[in-house]
Amino acid sequence: MKLLRYGAPGAEKPGLLDASGRVRDLSGVVPDISGDALRPAGLKTLQALDPETLPLVDGTPQDDLRLGACVANIGKFVCIGLNYADHAEEAGMPIPEEPIIFNKWTSAVVGPNDDIRVPRGSVKTDWEVELGVVIGEPGSYIDETDAMDHVAGFCVINDVSERDFQLNRAGTWDKGKGCDTFGPTGPWLVTLDEIADMDNLDMWLDVDGKRMQTGSTSTLIFKIPHLVSYCSQFMSLQAGDVISTGTPPGVGMGQTPPHYLHGGEVVTLGIAGLGEQRSKVVPG
């Protein structure tokens, strides 16, 4: 399934994408794409539905029908840093011996085609295409062999980052990662049954039509089951939590000379089988 949320900001409704690429309304079945709807029993209920029996929503998704973030009420937006060796190299940082964890504030979450707003005082707003892992079954101290039983599906994330805030303003990375609009999420949550090989998903990102990032989950340093297990050692994972798993090389700070977003650019990105995002960058 491809689960999504559609409608005006703050008034999104749950839906799914049918085989013809049309949106079907799920609001008569679940209150939203969150919580119990993402647990195994909830997904099983949704998978048993015949999409043709659900109300058809007018409009074309990501055209004249706005999509919100594909997960509602995200409790924790957990991110993994330097999880591609070549990205660590371009950042001038050593390959980590264990996963680096930081957070994006949930107020950063926006839809896949919403504007990215450059924050006040920014001089180094950057981009990062990433694979997002959406938790379904809650758990703590999850064994790596059981980790995928706790995953509802995957989505595309742009881990927008302000490098000056992140690296030069003292403290942790978080202040450069969680600015408003810095977490475009979606277009849809794709359940595990639609992904043949999660360890071999091509990913890309363009700025104004120029290819900046090209990568694959095949080069992840720490693989998805390990990340789910690892994060669960430090926090309980709840249905609807999101883990963003790191970015391949090609970010703005790795360019020669560095290339950052200031407003007016269009950022497009995608991951094979998970859809695409297209965001306009606007000044703060």
mmCIF file of N, CA and C in Angstrom, residues 190-251:
data_model
loop_
_atom_site.group_PDB
_atom_site.id
_atom_site.type_symbol
_atom_site.label_atom_id
_atom_site.label_comp_id
_atom_site.label_asym_id
_atom_site.label_seq_id
_atom_site.Cartn_x
_atom_site.Cartn_y
_atom_site.Cartn_z
ATOM 1 N N VAL A 190 5.092 3.878 2.110
ATOM 2 C CA VAL A 190 5.012 2.657 1.311
ATOM 3 C C VAL A 190 5.266 1.469 2.231
ATOM 4 N N THR A 191 4.314 0.551 2.299
ATOM 5 C CA THR A 191 4.441 -0.585 3.211
ATOM 6 C C THR A 191 5.469 -1.592 2.697
ATOM 7 N N LEU A 192 5.954 -2.410 3.614
ATOM 8 C CA LEU A 192 7.085 -3.286 3.322
ATOM 9 C C LEU A 192 6.827 -4.238 2.169
ATOM 10 N N ASP A 193 5.583 -4.654 1.984
ATOM 11 C CA ASP A 193 5.285 -5.636 0.946
ATOM 12 C C ASP A 193 5.526 -5.098 -0.461
ATOM 13 N N GLU A 194 5.646 -3.773 -0.612
ATOM 14 C CA GLU A 194 5.874 -3.181 -1.938
ATOM 15 C C GLU A 194 7.351 -2.980 -2.243
ATOM 16 N N ILE A 195 8.212 -3.243 -1.274
ATOM 17 C CA ILE A 195 9.650 -2.998 -1.446
ATOM 18 C C ILE A 195 10.377 -4.332 -1.555
ATOM 19 N N ALA A 196 10.892 -4.614 -2.745
ATOM 20 C CA ALA A 196 11.547 -5.907 -2.976
ATOM 21 C C ALA A 196 12.894 -5.988 -2.274
ATOM 22 N N ASP A 197 13.636 -4.881 -2.234
ATOM 23 C CA ASP A 197 14.987 -4.913 -1.666
ATOM 24 C C ASP A 197 15.284 -3.557 -1.033
ATOM 25 N N MET A 198 15.061 -3.452 0.262
ATOM 26 C CA MET A 198 15.267 -2.165 0.943
ATOM 27 C C MET A 198 16.739 -1.771 0.976
ATOM 28 N N ASP A 199 17.625 -2.717 0.722
ATOM 29 C CA ASP A 199 19.062 -2.443 0.737
ATOM 30 C C ASP A 199 19.611 -2.078 -0.635
ATOM 31 N N ASN A 200 18.730 -1.788 -1.578
ATOM 32 C CA ASN A 200 19.189 -1.439 -2.923
ATOM 33 C C ASN A 200 18.212 -0.461 -3.586
ATOM 34 N N LEU A 201 17.933 0.638 -2.900
ATOM 35 C CA LEU A 201 17.017 1.644 -3.415
ATOM 36 C C LEU A 201 17.812 2.850 -3.917
ATOM 37 N N ASP A 202 17.661 3.172 -5.193
ATOM 38 C CA ASP A 202 18.330 4.337 -5.752
ATOM 39 C C ASP A 202 17.687 5.610 -5.217
ATOM 40 N N MET A 203 18.504 6.641 -5.008
ATOM 41 C CA MET A 203 18.018 7.910 -4.488
ATOM 42 C C MET A 203 18.755 9.053 -5.175
ATOM 43 N N TRP A 204 18.092 10.219 -5.267
ATOM 44 C CA TRP A 204 18.659 11.334 -6.010
ATOM 45 C C TRP A 204 18.076 12.645 -5.513
ATOM 46 N N LEU A 205 18.775 13.735 -5.821
ATOM 47 C CA LEU A 205 18.276 15.074 -5.506
ATOM 48 C C LEU A 205 18.830 16.059 -6.516
ATOM 49 N N ASP A 206 17.958 16.948 -7.016
ATOM 50 C CA ASP A 206 18.330 18.008 -7.950
ATOM 51 C C ASP A 206 18.030 19.365 -7.339
ATOM 52 N N VAL A 207 18.826 20.356 -7.666
ATOM 53 C CA VAL A 207 18.557 21.754 -7.342
ATOM 54 C C VAL A 207 18.483 22.518 -8.652
ATOM 55 N N ASP A 208 17.314 23.098 -8.916
ATOM 56 C CA ASP A 208 17.077 23.813 -10.175
ATOM 57 C C ASP A 208 17.447 22.963 -11.387
ATOM 58 N N GLY A 209 17.105 21.689 -11.321
ATOM 59 C CA GLY A 209 17.320 20.782 -12.436
ATOM 60 C C GLY A 209 18.709 20.205 -12.548
ATOM 61 N N LYS A 210 19.625 20.601 -11.669
ATOM 62 C CA LYS A 210 20.983 20.076 -11.701
ATOM 63 C C LYS A 210 21.129 18.957 -10.689
ATOM 64 N N ARG A 211 21.592 17.810 -11.135
ATOM 65 C CA ARG A 211 21.743 16.666 -10.237
ATOM 66 C C ARG A 211 22.868 16.941 -9.233
ATOM 67 N N MET A 212 22.504 16.884 -7.949
ATOM 68 C CA MET A 212 23.468 17.131 -6.887
ATOM 69 C C MET A 212 23.798 15.854 -6.105
ATOM 70 N N GLN A 213 22.798 15.032 -5.871
ATOM 71 C CA GLN A 213 23.006 13.801 -5.112
ATOM 72 C C GLN A 213 22.539 12.599 -5.920
ATOM 73 N N THR A 214 23.355 11.573 -5.949
ATOM 74 C CA THR A 214 23.008 10.283 -6.523
ATOM 75 C C THR A 214 23.542 9.227 -5.569
ATOM 76 N N GLY A 215 22.698 8.327 -5.130
ATOM 77 C CA GLY A 215 23.155 7.322 -4.179
ATOM 78 C C GLY A 215 22.242 6.123 -4.145
ATOM 79 N N SER A 216 22.502 5.259 -3.200
ATOM 80 C CA SER A 216 21.722 4.032 -3.035
ATOM 81 C C SER A 216 21.819 3.583 -1.593
ATOM 82 N N THR A 217 20.728 3.004 -1.107
ATOM 83 C CA THR A 217 20.762 2.458 0.249
ATOM 84 C C THR A 217 21.723 1.276 0.354
ATOM 85 N N SER A 218 22.240 0.798 -0.761
ATOM 86 C CA SER A 218 23.218 -0.302 -0.715
ATOM 87 C C SER A 218 24.506 0.125 -0.020
ATOM 88 N N THR A 219 24.754 1.430 0.069
ATOM 89 C CA THR A 219 25.994 1.896 0.682
ATOM 90 C C THR A 219 25.796 2.448 2.094
ATOM 91 N N LEU A 220 24.643 2.211 2.675
ATOM 92 C CA LEU A 220 24.448 2.565 4.080
ATOM 93 C C LEU A 220 25.514 1.877 4.940
ATOM 94 N N ILE A 221 26.098 2.606 5.876
ATOM 95 C CA ILE A 221 27.056 1.993 6.805
ATOM 96 C C ILE A 221 26.316 1.107 7.791
ATOM 97 N N PHE A 222 25.301 1.668 8.440
ATOM 98 C CA PHE A 222 24.477 0.923 9.390
ATOM 99 C C PHE A 222 23.128 0.664 8.732
ATOM 100 N N LYS A 223 22.776 -0.596 8.551
ATOM 101 C CA LYS A 223 21.577 -0.976 7.824
ATOM 102 C C LYS A 223 20.328 -0.760 8.693
ATOM 103 N N ILE A 224 19.177 -0.834 8.043
ATOM 104 C CA ILE A 224 17.917 -0.473 8.689
ATOM 105 C C ILE A 224 17.618 -1.308 9.935
ATOM 106 N N PRO A 225 17.726 -2.651 9.898
ATOM 107 C CA PRO A 225 17.439 -3.407 11.121
ATOM 108 C C PRO A 225 18.341 -2.996 12.293
ATOM 109 N N HIS A 226 19.603 -2.728 11.984
ATOM 110 C CA HIS A 226 20.521 -2.314 13.044
ATOM 111 C C HIS A 226 20.106 -0.956 13.613
ATOM 112 N N LEU A 227 19.703 -0.033 12.749
ATOM 113 C CA LEU A 227 19.310 1.289 13.223
ATOM 114 C C LEU A 227 18.083 1.224 14.122
ATOM 115 N N VAL A 228 17.085 0.427 13.728
ATOM 116 C CA VAL A 228 15.884 0.290 14.553
ATOM 117 C C VAL A 228 16.247 -0.291 15.914
ATOM 118 N N SER A 229 17.033 -1.350 15.906
ATOM 119 C CA SER A 229 17.460 -1.967 17.164
ATOM 120 C C SER A 229 18.280 -0.994 18.000
ATOM 121 N N TYR A 230 19.220 -0.308 17.360
ATOM 122 C CA TYR A 230 20.111 0.598 18.073
ATOM 123 C C TYR A 230 19.326 1.734 18.729
ATOM 124 N N CYS A 231 18.453 2.384 17.970
ATOM 125 C CA CYS A 231 17.675 3.487 18.534
ATOM 126 C C CYS A 231 16.825 3.028 19.716
ATOM 127 N N SER A 232 16.313 1.806 19.633
ATOM 128 C CA SER A 232 15.428 1.314 20.696
ATOM 129 C C SER A 232 16.160 1.029 21.997
ATOM 130 N N GLN A 233 17.492 1.064 21.981
ATOM 131 C CA GLN A 233 18.252 0.894 23.217
ATOM 132 C C GLN A 233 18.239 2.178 24.047
ATOM 133 N N PHE A 234 17.916 3.302 23.412
ATOM 134 C CA PHE A 234 17.998 4.590 24.081
ATOM 135 C C PHE A 234 16.650 5.263 24.274
ATOM 136 N N MET A 235 15.615 4.733 23.638
ATOM 137 C CA MET A 235 14.270 5.298 23.726
ATOM 138 C C MET A 235 13.286 4.220 23.304
ATOM 139 N N SER A 236 12.091 4.260 23.835
ATOM 140 C CA SER A 236 11.054 3.386 23.290
ATOM 141 C C SER A 236 10.626 3.958 21.947
ATOM 142 N N LEU A 237 10.418 3.081 20.989
ATOM 143 C CA LEU A 237 9.917 3.491 19.681
ATOM 144 C C LEU A 237 8.412 3.262 19.646
ATOM 145 N N GLN A 238 7.677 4.267 19.188
ATOM 146 C CA GLN A 238 6.227 4.233 19.182
ATOM 147 C C GLN A 238 5.700 4.269 17.757
ATOM 148 N N ALA A 239 4.476 3.782 17.576
ATOM 149 C CA ALA A 239 3.859 3.816 16.252
ATOM 150 C C ALA A 239 3.807 5.247 15.736
ATOM 151 N N GLY A 240 4.350 5.450 14.541
ATOM 152 C CA GLY A 240 4.373 6.774 13.951
ATOM 153 C C GLY A 240 5.661 7.534 14.159
ATOM 154 N N ASP A 241 6.571 6.998 14.973
ATOM 155 C CA ASP A 241 7.901 7.600 15.039
ATOM 156 C C ASP A 241 8.598 7.398 13.695
ATOM 157 N N VAL A 242 9.489 8.308 13.360
ATOM 158 C CA VAL A 242 10.214 8.255 12.088
ATOM 159 C C VAL A 242 11.708 8.271 12.357
ATOM 160 N N ILE A 243 12.430 7.382 11.673
ATOM 161 C CA ILE A 243 13.892 7.382 11.707
ATOM 162 C C ILE A 243 14.371 7.730 10.310
ATOM 163 N N SER A 244 15.105 8.834 10.187
ATOM 164 C CA SER A 244 15.686 9.233 8.909
ATOM 165 C C SER A 244 17.131 8.749 8.881
ATOM 166 N N THR A 245 17.493 7.980 7.859
ATOM 167 C CA THR A 245 18.639 7.073 7.967
ATOM 168 C C THR A 245 19.963 7.592 7.425
ATOM 169 N N GLY A 246 20.029 8.867 7.031
ATOM 170 C CA GLY A 246 21.285 9.418 6.541
ATOM 171 C C GLY A 246 21.240 9.708 5.054
ATOM 172 N N THR A 247 22.225 10.480 4.588
ATOM 173 C CA THR A 247 22.218 10.945 3.200
ATOM 174 C C THR A 247 23.488 10.555 2.467
ATOM 175 N N PRO A 248 23.392 10.298 1.160
ATOM 176 C CA PRO A 248 24.589 10.045 0.346
ATOM 177 C C PRO A 248 25.306 11.351 0.046
ATOM 178 N N PRO A 249 26.474 11.299 -0.620
ATOM 179 C CA PRO A 249 27.221 12.520 -0.901
ATOM 180 C C PRO A 249 26.496 13.417 -1.901
ATOM 181 N N GLY A 250 26.965 14.680 -1.958
ATOM 182 C CA GLY A 250 26.400 15.638 -2.885
ATOM 183 C C GLY A 250 25.670 16.781 -2.219
ATOM 184 N N VAL A 251 25.801 16.900 -0.885
ATOM 185 C CA VAL A 251 25.143 18.002 -0.200
ATOM 186 C C VAL A 251 25.856 19.305 -0.529
#
